[in-house]
Coordinates of C-alpha atoms in Angstrom, one line a residue:
V1 CA -16.4 -15.8 1.0
G2 CA -18.9 -15.2 3.8
W3 CA -21.8 -15.9 1.5
I4 CA -20.2 -19.2 0.3
L5 CA -19.6 -20.3 3.9
S6 CA -23.2 -19.4 4.8
I7 CA -24.5 -21.5 1.9
L8 CA -22.3 -24.4 3.1
D9 CA -23.9 -24.1 6.5
E10 CA -27.4 -24.3 4.9
L11 CA -26.4 -27.4 2.9
Q12 CA -25.1 -29.1 6.1
L13 CA -22.5 -31.1 4.2
S14 CA -20.6 -33.6 6.3
P15 CA -17.7 -33.1 6.3
P16 CA -17.8 -29.5 5.0
P17 CA -15.6 -29.0 2.0
P18 CA -12.5 -26.8 2.4
V19 CA -12.6 -23.4 0.7
A20 CA -9.7 -21.6 -0.9
V21 CA -9.7 -17.8 -1.3
L22 CA -8.5 -16.0 -4.5
P23 CA -8.1 -12.3 -3.6
L24 CA -10.0 -10.4 -6.3
G25 CA -11.9 -7.7 -4.3
T26 CA -10.7 -5.0 -1.9
G27 CA -9.1 -5.4 1.5
N28 CA -8.6 -9.2 1.3
D29 CA -7.7 -9.6 4.9
L30 CA -8.8 -13.2 5.0
A31 CA -6.8 -14.0 1.9
R32 CA -3.7 -12.4 3.5
T33 CA -4.3 -14.4 6.7
L34 CA -4.4 -17.7 4.7
N35 CA -1.3 -16.7 2.7
W36 CA -3.1 -16.0 -0.6
G37 CA -2.0 -12.4 -0.7
G38 CA -3.7 -9.0 -0.9
G39 CA -4.7 -9.2 -4.5
Y40 CA -4.5 -11.2 -7.7
T41 CA -1.6 -10.2 -10.0
D42 CA -1.3 -12.4 -13.1
E43 CA -0.3 -15.8 -11.8
P44 CA -1.4 -18.6 -14.2
V45 CA -4.5 -20.5 -13.1
S46 CA -2.5 -23.8 -13.3
K47 CA -0.1 -22.6 -10.6
I48 CA -2.9 -21.4 -8.4
L49 CA -4.5 -24.8 -8.6
C50 CA -1.2 -26.4 -7.8
H51 CA -1.0 -24.2 -4.7
V52 CA -4.5 -25.1 -3.7
E53 CA -3.8 -28.8 -4.1
D54 CA -0.6 -28.5 -2.0
G55 CA -2.3 -26.3 0.6
T56 CA -3.0 -27.1 4.2
I57 CA -6.6 -27.4 5.6
V58 CA -7.1 -25.2 8.6
Q59 CA -10.1 -24.2 10.7
L60 CA -11.6 -20.7 10.8
D61 CA -13.8 -19.6 13.7
R62 CA -17.2 -18.0 12.7
W63 CA -19.2 -15.8 15.0
N64 CA -22.9 -15.1 15.5
L65 CA -24.2 -11.5 15.9
Q66 CA -27.5 -11.4 17.7
V67 CA -29.1 -7.9 17.8
E68 CA -32.1 -6.6 19.8
R69 CA -33.1 -3.1 20.9
N70 CA -31.5 -1.7 24.0
P71 CA -33.8 -2.8 26.9
D72 CA -32.4 -0.1 29.2
L73 CA -33.9 2.7 27.0
P74 CA -37.6 3.5 26.7
Q75 CA -39.1 3.4 23.3
D76 CA -39.4 7.2 22.9
E77 CA -35.6 7.6 23.6
L78 CA -34.5 5.3 20.8
E79 CA -32.8 7.2 18.0
D80 CA -33.1 6.7 14.3
G81 CA -30.9 4.1 12.8
A82 CA -30.9 0.6 11.4
R83 CA -32.6 -2.1 13.6
K84 CA -30.2 -4.9 12.5
L85 CA -26.7 -5.3 11.2
P86 CA -26.0 -6.0 7.5
L87 CA -24.8 -9.5 8.4
S88 CA -25.6 -11.8 11.2
V89 CA -22.4 -13.8 11.0
F90 CA -18.8 -12.5 10.7
N91 CA -15.6 -14.3 9.8
N92 CA -13.0 -11.4 9.9
Y93 CA -14.0 -8.6 12.3
F94 CA -16.8 -6.6 13.7
S95 CA -16.1 -2.9 14.6
L96 CA -17.7 0.3 15.7
G97 CA -16.5 3.9 15.8
F98 CA -14.1 5.8 13.6
D99 CA -13.3 3.1 11.0
A100 CA -16.9 2.2 10.5
H101 CA -17.8 5.9 10.1
V102 CA -15.4 6.4 7.3
T103 CA -16.5 3.2 5.6
L104 CA -20.2 4.3 6.0
E105 CA -19.5 7.7 4.4
F106 CA -17.8 6.0 1.4
H107 CA -20.7 3.5 1.1
E108 CA -23.4 6.2 1.2
S109 CA -21.6 8.5 -1.2
R110 CA -21.0 5.7 -3.7
E111 CA -24.7 4.7 -3.6
A112 CA -25.8 8.4 -4.2
N113 CA -23.2 9.0 -7.0
P114 CA -21.9 5.7 -8.4
E115 CA -20.4 7.5 -11.4
K116 CA -17.9 9.3 -9.2
F117 CA -16.4 6.1 -7.8
N118 CA -15.3 4.3 -11.0
S119 CA -11.6 4.9 -10.3
R120 CA -9.4 3.1 -7.8
F121 CA -7.4 6.4 -7.3
R122 CA -10.6 8.4 -6.7
N123 CA -11.8 5.9 -4.2
K124 CA -8.5 6.1 -2.3
M125 CA -8.7 9.9 -2.4
F126 CA -12.2 9.8 -1.0
Y127 CA -11.2 7.4 1.8
A128 CA -8.3 9.7 2.7
G129 CA -10.4 12.8 2.6
A130 CA -13.2 11.3 4.7
A131 CA -10.7 10.0 7.2
F132 CA -9.0 13.4 7.4
T133 CA -12.3 15.2 7.8
D134 CA -13.4 12.8 10.6
F135 CA -10.0 13.2 12.2
L136 CA -10.4 17.0 12.3
Q137 CA -14.1 16.9 13.4
R138 CA -13.4 14.2 16.0
S139 CA -16.9 12.8 15.3
S140 CA -16.1 9.5 17.2
R141 CA -14.5 11.2 20.2
D142 CA -17.4 10.4 22.6
L143 CA -17.7 6.7 21.6
S144 CA -16.5 5.5 25.0
K145 CA -19.4 7.4 26.7
H146 CA -22.1 5.6 24.8
V147 CA -21.1 1.9 25.0
K148 CA -20.9 -0.9 27.6
V149 CA -18.7 -3.9 26.8
V150 CA -18.7 -7.1 28.8
C151 CA -16.4 -10.0 27.8
D152 CA -16.8 -13.4 29.5
G153 CA -18.4 -11.6 32.5
T154 CA -15.6 -9.0 32.7
D155 CA -16.8 -5.4 32.3
L156 CA -14.3 -3.5 30.1
T157 CA -16.3 -0.2 30.2
P158 CA -14.2 1.6 32.8
K159 CA -11.0 0.9 30.9
I160 CA -12.6 2.0 27.6
Q161 CA -13.8 5.3 29.2
E162 CA -10.4 5.9 30.8
L163 CA -8.5 5.5 27.5
K164 CA -11.2 7.3 25.5
F165 CA -11.1 4.9 22.5
Q166 CA -12.6 6.2 19.3
C167 CA -12.7 2.7 17.7
I168 CA -13.4 -0.8 19.1
V169 CA -12.7 -3.9 17.1
F170 CA -13.7 -7.5 17.7
L171 CA -11.1 -9.4 15.6
N172 CA -11.2 -13.0 14.5
I173 CA -8.2 -13.0 12.2
P174 CA -4.8 -11.4 12.5
R175 CA -5.2 -9.1 9.5
Y176 CA -7.4 -5.9 9.5
C177 CA -7.7 -2.7 7.4
A178 CA -6.0 -4.0 4.2
G179 CA -3.2 -6.0 5.8
T180 CA -2.3 -4.4 9.2
M181 CA -1.9 -6.5 12.3
P182 CA -3.7 -4.7 15.2
W183 CA -3.2 -7.4 17.8
G184 CA 0.5 -7.5 17.2
N185 CA 2.8 -9.9 19.0
P186 CA 2.1 -10.0 22.7
G187 CA 5.5 -11.8 23.3
D188 CA 6.0 -12.4 27.0
H189 CA 2.8 -10.6 28.0
R190 CA 1.3 -12.8 30.7
D191 CA -2.3 -11.7 30.1
F192 CA -2.6 -12.4 26.4
E193 CA -1.7 -15.2 23.9
P194 CA -0.7 -14.8 20.3
Q195 CA -3.8 -14.5 18.0
R196 CA -5.2 -17.6 16.2
H197 CA -8.2 -18.0 13.9
D198 CA -9.1 -21.4 15.1
D199 CA -8.9 -21.3 19.0
G200 CA -12.6 -20.3 19.7
Y201 CA -11.5 -17.0 21.1
I202 CA -12.1 -13.5 19.8
E203 CA -9.7 -10.6 20.3
V204 CA -11.0 -7.3 21.6
I205 CA -8.9 -4.2 20.7
G206 CA -9.4 -0.5 21.4
F207 CA -7.9 2.4 19.3
T208 CA -7.3 6.0 19.8
M209 CA -6.6 8.2 16.7
A210 CA -2.8 7.9 17.3
S211 CA -2.8 4.1 17.5
L212 CA -5.0 3.8 14.4
A213 CA -2.5 5.8 12.4
A214 CA 0.4 3.8 13.9
L215 CA -1.1 0.7 12.4
Q216 CA 0.3 1.7 9.0
V217 CA 3.9 1.6 10.4
G218 CA 3.6 -1.7 12.3
G219 CA 2.0 -0.5 15.5
H220 CA -0.9 -2.2 17.3
G221 CA -4.0 -1.2 19.3
E222 CA -4.7 -1.5 23.0
R223 CA -5.3 -5.2 23.8
L224 CA -8.4 -5.5 26.0
H225 CA -9.4 -9.1 26.1
Q226 CA -9.5 -12.6 24.5
C227 CA -12.9 -14.1 25.1
R228 CA -15.6 -16.6 24.0
E229 CA -18.6 -14.3 24.5
V230 CA -19.3 -10.6 24.3
T231 CA -22.2 -8.5 25.3
L232 CA -22.2 -5.0 23.8
L233 CA -24.7 -2.3 24.8
T234 CA -25.0 1.0 22.9
Y235 CA -26.9 4.0 24.1
K236 CA -27.0 6.1 20.8
S237 CA -26.9 5.4 17.1
I238 CA -23.3 4.4 16.3
P239 CA -21.6 3.5 12.9
M240 CA -20.7 -0.2 12.8
Q241 CA -19.3 -2.5 10.2
V242 CA -19.4 -6.3 9.8
D243 CA -16.6 -7.7 7.5
G244 CA -16.6 -4.3 5.7
E245 CA -20.4 -3.9 5.4
P246 CA -21.3 -0.7 7.2
C247 CA -24.5 0.7 8.8
R248 CA -25.5 3.2 11.5
L249 CA -27.2 1.0 14.2
A250 CA -29.8 2.3 16.6
P251 CA -29.2 1.8 20.3
S252 CA -29.0 -1.9 20.7
L253 CA -28.0 -5.0 22.7
I254 CA -25.5 -7.1 20.7
R255 CA -24.4 -10.6 21.7
I256 CA -21.3 -12.2 20.0
S257 CA -20.9 -16.0 20.3
L258 CA -19.1 -18.7 18.5
R259 CA -21.1 -20.2 15.7
N260 CA -18.9 -23.0 14.2
Q261 CA -15.7 -23.6 12.4
A262 CA -15.2 -23.7 8.6
N263 CA -12.5 -25.6 6.7
M264 CA -10.2 -23.3 4.7
V265 CA -7.2 -23.9 2.5
Q266 CA -4.0 -22.2 3.6
K267 CA -1.3 -21.7 1.1
S268 CA 1.9 -23.5 2.1
K269 CA 5.5 -22.7 1.6
R270 CA 6.6 -25.2 -0.9
R271 CA 9.6 -26.1 -3.1
T272 CA 9.0 -26.6 -6.8
S273 CA 10.2 -29.4 -8.9
M274 CA 13.1 -27.4 -10.4
P275 CA 16.2 -29.6 -11.1
L276 CA 18.2 -27.7 -8.5
L277 CA 15.8 -28.7 -5.8
N278 CA 15.2 -32.4 -6.6
D279 CA 17.9 -33.3 -4.2
P280 CA 17.9 -31.3 -1.0
H281 CA 21.7 -31.8 -0.7
S282 CA 22.1 -30.1 -4.1
I283 CA 21.1 -26.7 -2.6
P284 CA 24.3 -24.6 -2.4
D285 CA 25.3 -22.7 0.7
R286 CA 25.3 -19.4 -1.2
L287 CA 23.9 -18.2 -4.4
R288 CA 25.4 -15.4 -6.6
I289 CA 22.5 -13.8 -8.5
R290 CA 22.3 -11.0 -11.0
V291 CA 19.3 -8.7 -10.5
N292 CA 17.6 -7.2 -13.5
R293 CA 14.9 -4.6 -13.7
I294 CA 11.9 -4.4 -16.1
N295 CA 9.5 -1.5 -16.5
L296 CA 5.8 -1.9 -16.8
Q297 CA 5.5 -0.8 -20.4
E298 CA 7.9 -3.5 -21.5
Y299 CA 6.4 -6.1 -19.2
E300 CA 2.9 -5.6 -20.6
G301 CA 4.0 -5.6 -24.2
L302 CA 6.6 -8.4 -24.1
H303 CA 5.7 -10.7 -21.2
Y304 CA 4.6 -13.5 -23.6
D305 CA 8.0 -13.2 -25.3
K306 CA 10.5 -14.2 -22.6
E307 CA 13.6 -13.7 -24.7
K308 CA 12.8 -10.2 -25.8
L309 CA 11.8 -9.3 -22.3
R310 CA 15.2 -10.6 -21.0
E311 CA 16.9 -8.4 -23.6
A312 CA 14.9 -5.3 -22.6
S313 CA 15.7 -5.7 -18.9
I314 CA 18.3 -3.5 -17.2
P315 CA 20.9 -4.9 -14.8
L316 CA 21.0 -3.5 -11.2
G317 CA 23.9 -5.5 -9.8
I318 CA 24.8 -8.8 -8.2
I319 CA 23.8 -10.0 -4.8
V320 CA 25.0 -13.0 -2.7
V321 CA 22.4 -14.8 -0.6
R322 CA 22.0 -18.1 1.2
G323 CA 20.8 -21.1 -0.8
D324 CA 17.6 -21.3 1.3
C325 CA 16.9 -17.6 1.1
D326 CA 13.2 -16.6 0.6
L327 CA 12.1 -13.6 -1.4
E328 CA 11.2 -11.5 1.6
T329 CA 14.9 -11.7 2.8
C330 CA 16.1 -11.3 -0.8
R331 CA 14.2 -8.0 -1.0
M332 CA 16.4 -6.6 1.9
Y333 CA 19.5 -7.5 -0.1
I334 CA 18.3 -5.7 -3.2
D335 CA 17.3 -2.6 -1.2
R336 CA 20.8 -2.7 0.3
L337 CA 22.3 -3.0 -3.1
Q338 CA 20.4 0.1 -4.1
E339 CA 21.8 2.1 -1.2
D340 CA 25.3 1.1 -2.3
L341 CA 24.7 2.2 -5.8
Q342 CA 23.2 5.5 -4.7
S343 CA 26.5 6.2 -2.8
V344 CA 28.3 5.7 -6.1
T345 CA 26.0 8.1 -8.1
S346 CA 26.6 10.8 -5.5
T347 CA 30.2 11.2 -6.9
T348 CA 29.9 10.2 -10.5
Q349 CA 27.3 9.5 -13.2
R350 CA 29.2 6.6 -14.6
V351 CA 27.7 3.7 -12.6
H352 CA 29.4 0.3 -12.5
Y353 CA 29.4 -2.8 -10.4
Q354 CA 32.8 -4.5 -9.8
D355 CA 32.5 -8.3 -10.4
Q356 CA 34.6 -10.2 -7.9
E357 CA 36.1 -12.6 -10.5
S358 CA 36.9 -9.9 -13.1
S359 CA 38.9 -6.7 -13.2
F360 CA 36.3 -5.2 -15.5
P361 CA 33.3 -3.2 -14.3
R362 CA 29.7 -3.9 -15.2
V363 CA 27.2 -1.2 -16.3
L364 CA 24.2 -0.8 -14.0
S365 CA 21.0 1.1 -13.8
V366 CA 21.3 4.5 -12.2
Q367 CA 17.7 5.0 -11.3
R368 CA 16.5 4.1 -7.9
L369 CA 13.7 1.5 -7.5
S370 CA 10.3 2.7 -6.5
P371 CA 8.7 1.3 -3.3
R372 CA 6.2 -0.6 -5.4
W373 CA 8.6 -3.0 -7.2
C374 CA 7.9 -6.7 -7.1
F375 CA 9.5 -10.0 -8.1
L376 CA 8.8 -11.8 -11.4
D377 CA 8.7 -15.5 -11.7
A378 CA 10.7 -16.5 -14.7
T379 CA 10.2 -20.3 -14.5
S380 CA 6.9 -20.5 -16.3
A381 CA 7.1 -22.1 -19.7
D382 CA 5.2 -19.4 -21.6
R383 CA 5.8 -16.1 -19.8
F384 CA 6.8 -14.1 -16.7
Y385 CA 4.3 -13.3 -14.0
R386 CA 4.3 -11.1 -10.9
I387 CA 4.6 -12.3 -7.3
D388 CA 2.5 -10.6 -4.6
R389 CA 4.6 -8.9 -2.1
S390 CA 2.6 -10.3 0.8
Q391 CA 3.5 -13.8 -0.4
E392 CA 7.3 -13.3 -0.7
H393 CA 7.9 -15.2 2.5
L394 CA 6.3 -18.3 0.8
H395 CA 8.8 -18.4 -2.1
F396 CA 12.4 -19.4 -2.2
V397 CA 14.8 -17.5 -4.5
T398 CA 15.6 -20.8 -6.2
E399 CA 11.9 -21.2 -7.1
I400 CA 11.9 -18.2 -9.5
S401 CA 15.4 -18.4 -10.9
Q402 CA 18.8 -19.9 -10.5
D403 CA 21.4 -17.4 -11.8
E404 CA 19.4 -14.2 -12.3
I405 CA 16.3 -12.5 -10.8
F406 CA 13.9 -10.2 -12.7
I407 CA 11.9 -7.5 -10.9
L408 CA 9.2 -5.3 -12.1
D409 CA 9.1 -1.6 -11.3
P410 CA 5.6 -0.3 -12.2
E411 CA 6.4 3.4 -11.7
L412 CA 9.0 3.7 -14.5
V413 CA 6.3 4.3 -17.1
M414 CA 4.7 7.8 -17.4
S415 CA 1.1 8.3 -18.4
E416 CA 0.6 8.4 -22.2
C417 CA -1.3 11.7 -21.9
L418 CA 1.9 13.6 -20.9
S419 CA 4.7 14.8 -23.2
L420 CA 8.0 15.0 -21.4
P421 CA 10.8 17.3 -22.6
S422 CA 13.2 15.8 -25.0
F423 CA 16.1 16.0 -22.6
L424 CA 14.4 13.7 -20.1
P425 CA 15.7 10.2 -20.8
R426 CA 13.6 7.1 -20.6
I427 CA 15.1 4.1 -19.0
S428 CA 14.8 2.0 -22.1
D429 CA 16.7 4.6 -24.1
R430 CA 19.8 4.5 -21.9
W431 CA 20.8 1.0 -22.9
N432 CA 22.0 -0.5 -26.2
P433 CA 20.0 -3.6 -26.9
A434 CA 22.9 -5.2 -28.7
V435 CA 25.1 -4.6 -25.7
R436 CA 22.4 -6.0 -23.4
K437 CA 22.0 -9.1 -25.5
R438 CA 25.8 -9.8 -25.4
M439 CA 25.7 -9.4 -21.6
L440 CA 22.8 -12.0 -21.3
S441 CA 24.5 -14.4 -23.6
D442 CA 27.4 -14.6 -21.1
S443 CA 26.4 -17.4 -18.8
G444 CA 29.5 -17.0 -16.6
L445 CA 29.1 -14.2 -14.2
G446 CA 32.9 -13.7 -13.7
K447 CA 33.8 -13.1 -17.4
I448 CA 34.4 -9.8 -19.2
S449 CA 31.3 -7.6 -19.5
P450 CA 30.8 -4.8 -22.0
H451 CA 31.3 -1.2 -20.9
Y452 CA 28.6 1.4 -21.4
E453 CA 28.6 5.1 -20.4
V454 CA 25.6 7.4 -20.1
P455 CA 25.9 10.2 -22.7
D456 CA 26.8 13.7 -21.3
K457 CA 23.4 15.2 -22.2
Q458 CA 21.6 12.4 -20.3
K459 CA 24.0 12.8 -17.3
D460 CA 22.8 16.3 -16.7
A461 CA 19.1 15.3 -17.1
S462 CA 19.4 12.4 -14.6
Q463 CA 20.3 14.9 -11.8
T464 CA 17.2 17.1 -11.9
H465 CA 14.1 18.0 -13.9
M466 CA 14.4 21.7 -14.8
L467 CA 11.2 23.5 -15.5
Q468 CA 10.8 25.0 -19.0
S469 CA 9.1 28.1 -20.2
P470 CA 5.8 27.4 -22.0
V471 CA 6.6 27.4 -25.7
S472 CA 3.9 25.6 -27.7
S473 CA 0.3 26.7 -27.9
E474 CA -0.7 23.6 -25.8
D475 CA 1.7 24.7 -23.1
Q476 CA 0.3 28.3 -23.1
A477 CA -3.2 26.9 -23.0
L478 CA -2.2 24.6 -20.1
L479 CA -0.8 27.6 -18.2
Q480 CA -4.0 29.6 -18.7
A481 CA -6.1 26.7 -17.5
V482 CA -4.1 26.5 -14.3
I483 CA -4.4 30.3 -13.7
A484 CA -8.2 30.1 -14.4
G485 CA -8.7 26.9 -12.4
D486 CA -10.3 25.2 -15.4
L487 CA -10.0 21.5 -14.8
L488 CA -11.6 20.3 -18.1
K489 CA -9.4 22.6 -20.2
F490 CA -6.4 21.5 -18.2
I491 CA -7.1 17.8 -18.9
E492 CA -7.7 18.5 -22.5
C493 CA -4.4 20.3 -22.9
C494 CA -2.6 17.4 -21.3
K495 CA -4.2 14.9 -23.7
K496 CA -3.0 17.1 -26.6
G497 CA 0.6 16.8 -25.5
A498 CA 1.1 19.8 -23.1
N499 CA 4.1 19.5 -20.8
L500 CA 3.4 19.4 -17.0
L501 CA 7.1 20.4 -16.4
I502 CA 6.6 24.0 -17.6
Q503 CA 7.1 27.0 -15.5
G504 CA 3.9 28.3 -13.9
P505 CA 3.1 31.7 -12.4
D506 CA 5.7 33.2 -10.0
H507 CA 8.4 31.0 -11.6
C508 CA 7.3 27.9 -9.8
S509 CA 5.7 24.6 -11.0
L510 CA 2.1 24.1 -11.9
L511 CA 1.7 21.9 -8.9
H512 CA 3.0 24.7 -6.7
H513 CA 0.4 27.1 -8.1
A514 CA -2.5 24.7 -7.9
A515 CA -1.7 23.9 -4.3
K516 CA -1.3 27.5 -3.3
T517 CA -4.6 28.6 -4.9
G518 CA -6.6 25.7 -3.6
Q519 CA -7.3 23.9 -6.9
G520 CA -7.8 20.5 -5.4
E521 CA -9.0 18.7 -8.6
I522 CA -6.0 20.0 -10.6
V523 CA -3.7 18.9 -7.8
K524 CA -5.3 15.4 -7.9
Y525 CA -4.8 15.2 -11.7
I526 CA -1.2 16.2 -11.5
L527 CA -0.5 13.7 -8.7
E528 CA -2.1 11.0 -10.8
H529 CA -0.5 11.8 -14.1
G530 CA 2.6 13.9 -13.5
P531 CA 6.2 13.0 -13.0
S532 CA 7.1 12.2 -9.4
E533 CA 9.8 14.9 -9.4
L534 CA 7.1 17.5 -9.1
L535 CA 6.0 16.3 -5.7
D536 CA 9.0 17.6 -3.7
M537 CA 10.3 20.1 -6.3
T538 CA 11.2 23.4 -4.5
D539 CA 10.4 27.0 -5.5
S540 CA 13.6 28.6 -6.8
E541 CA 12.9 31.8 -4.8
T542 CA 11.6 30.6 -1.5
G543 CA 12.7 26.9 -1.4
E544 CA 9.1 25.9 -0.7
T545 CA 7.5 22.6 -1.9
A546 CA 3.9 22.3 -3.0
L547 CA 3.1 21.1 0.5
H548 CA 4.6 24.3 2.0
K549 CA 2.4 26.4 -0.3
A550 CA -0.8 24.5 0.7
A551 CA 0.0 24.6 4.4
C552 CA 0.7 28.4 4.2
Q553 CA -2.8 28.9 2.7
R554 CA -4.4 26.4 5.2
H555 CA -5.7 24.2 2.4
R556 CA -6.3 21.1 4.5
A557 CA -7.7 18.7 1.8
I558 CA -4.8 19.5 -0.6
C559 CA -2.3 18.9 2.2
Q560 CA -3.9 15.5 2.7
L561 CA -3.6 14.7 -1.0
L562 CA 0.1 15.7 -1.1
V563 CA 0.9 13.7 2.1
D564 CA -0.9 10.6 0.8
A565 CA 1.0 10.9 -2.5
G566 CA 4.3 10.8 -0.5
A567 CA 5.3 14.4 -0.2
S568 CA 8.2 15.0 2.2
L569 CA 7.1 16.4 5.6
R570 CA 10.7 17.0 6.7
K571 CA 11.8 19.1 3.8
T572 CA 12.6 22.7 4.9
D573 CA 12.3 25.9 2.8
S574 CA 15.0 28.6 2.5
K575 CA 14.1 29.8 6.0
G576 CA 14.4 26.4 7.6
K577 CA 10.6 25.9 8.0
T578 CA 8.8 22.6 7.5
P579 CA 5.2 22.4 6.2
R580 CA 4.1 21.9 9.8
D581 CA 5.8 25.1 10.8
R582 CA 4.1 27.0 8.0
A583 CA 0.7 25.7 9.0
Q584 CA 1.4 26.8 12.6
Q585 CA 2.4 30.3 11.4
A586 CA -0.8 30.5 9.3
G587 CA -2.9 30.0 12.4
D588 CA -4.2 26.5 11.8
P589 CA -3.1 24.4 14.8
D590 CA -5.3 21.4 13.8
L591 CA -3.5 21.2 10.4
A592 CA -0.1 21.7 12.1
S593 CA -1.0 18.8 14.5
Y594 CA -1.9 16.6 11.7
L595 CA 1.2 17.3 9.7
D596 CA 3.3 16.8 12.9
S597 CA 1.8 13.4 13.5
R598 CA 2.3 12.3 9.9
Q599 CA 5.9 13.6 10.0
N600 CA 6.6 11.3 12.9
Y601 CA 5.1 8.3 11.1
Q602 CA 7.1 9.2 8.0
M603 CA 10.3 9.3 10.1
V604 CA 9.5 5.9 11.6
S605 CA 8.7 4.5 8.1
H606 CA 11.9 5.9 6.7
E607 CA 13.9 4.2 9.4
D608 CA 12.3 0.8 8.9
L609 CA 10.5 0.4 5.6
E610 CA 9.8 -3.3 6.1
T611 CA 7.7 -2.5 9.2
A612 CA 5.1 -0.9 7.0
V613 CA 4.3 -4.1 5.1

């Protein structure tokens, strides 16, 4: 986007044409700001063009970065480093310190070994590992001692040194770091205004390590200033990044000033031409909608056959929402429906939903939705398509359906390289297609629905995933590969059909053993390909999870992998100890401090999941 805007500057077109952003790369903070979402799903191009046509033209401030060597330092005291920044104009943000250091490490490692960065999962793991290492080494802790920041004539250096910031961001748009909002909402704060991308002001924000981590659960940084001009002096080589392009800049004098404004297309909240919405007065006060779930395997195989996909879907229940409800609000109703259903499954495995207009119960899915579920638009003539979660506030429920909603849960499908035990039921096996078809053919929600009961054998399997003793030759070879720490042999066994739910050494899972013995690559592979039940599965003798095992042995990188994968930090072993307690007992206070901070964030996230969007 920045390159296109720079070319438009060179062409000097008058008036400059507006630019729409389709999010295809990484980060996509500008796309999020303009309501285009954090990534492209599979929306038809025709619908995208309709949104572009109906969009609103808004202005985007663009900022110059002028760099020269620090005049306060003699030539012989200048350190090694780049003499100029990667870009001389920024549209999103300019930052220095911790975040730039992590990005620079990733950039340099990818340039040195590009073959190791061909997987989205590996890239995320590298970012997590680099951030964790930098956190422990505190490589940016002295940033405040080596910078001087002056905004519109106001010297912010004393405050920066007092609060010991490890990252400073000059932010032009509300979004940063893949969707977080570091400026937050100042509310009634007299010194600051809400952030805008068209007001000719840039926001200056400072971060400690704690406030950087809090961004992921809805926190914000320390608001320092809103200004038109910035003078930044650095006295040592410091990692910096401009719109995600990193470098290590030698001691320099940097001036930030407004360049111009670009015309951008912002996606608008719009109503479609569905019959229900032709007349605003036809919108009912309340909608009674059936919610149906589809797994990823069925979606990818059948999404061009809408009728078969409808038959393959599984009912979750019925919700009642306002007629003008948007999808963001609808998500809360569906989450609440899940909580209600979970309370039912705690007492019985026969799960039903009582229809208000019928004395007969309806059969519902017993499996909880994963956090990654998304809405599907069922109104397209040829197929279903996904709706980006960051754009849910732009869509009304009535835009995607009138009497039923379809949602996609991508975590229901296991990797093809794994062979699960025969007693583990797949979602699609729990429902009779003929029964499902009769349910869908009933257009009246209050009529009699068929009754279905999960077989006894599957009832037991749905409660827990019991580990099995290795029986086949593949399972035996897999066990030996774990004991020997042989990653290549381990992967080969999995591809041949070995079962990851076998009992490992000491009667615990393979993940337990790999975490305990420090086999990081095997842990990564299991997290990427194994069933989610392994993550918080407990050792039958000690009650320890894999995270407990890694913390006891002070395996920091493995702890980071498990935490990032969603391992519980509050789960206690048979002695009432959390992973943080085990790290403290093992004599690793830094690891204990890290686990403690992540435990606090996990608790906040658990209390308010929507804050983490």
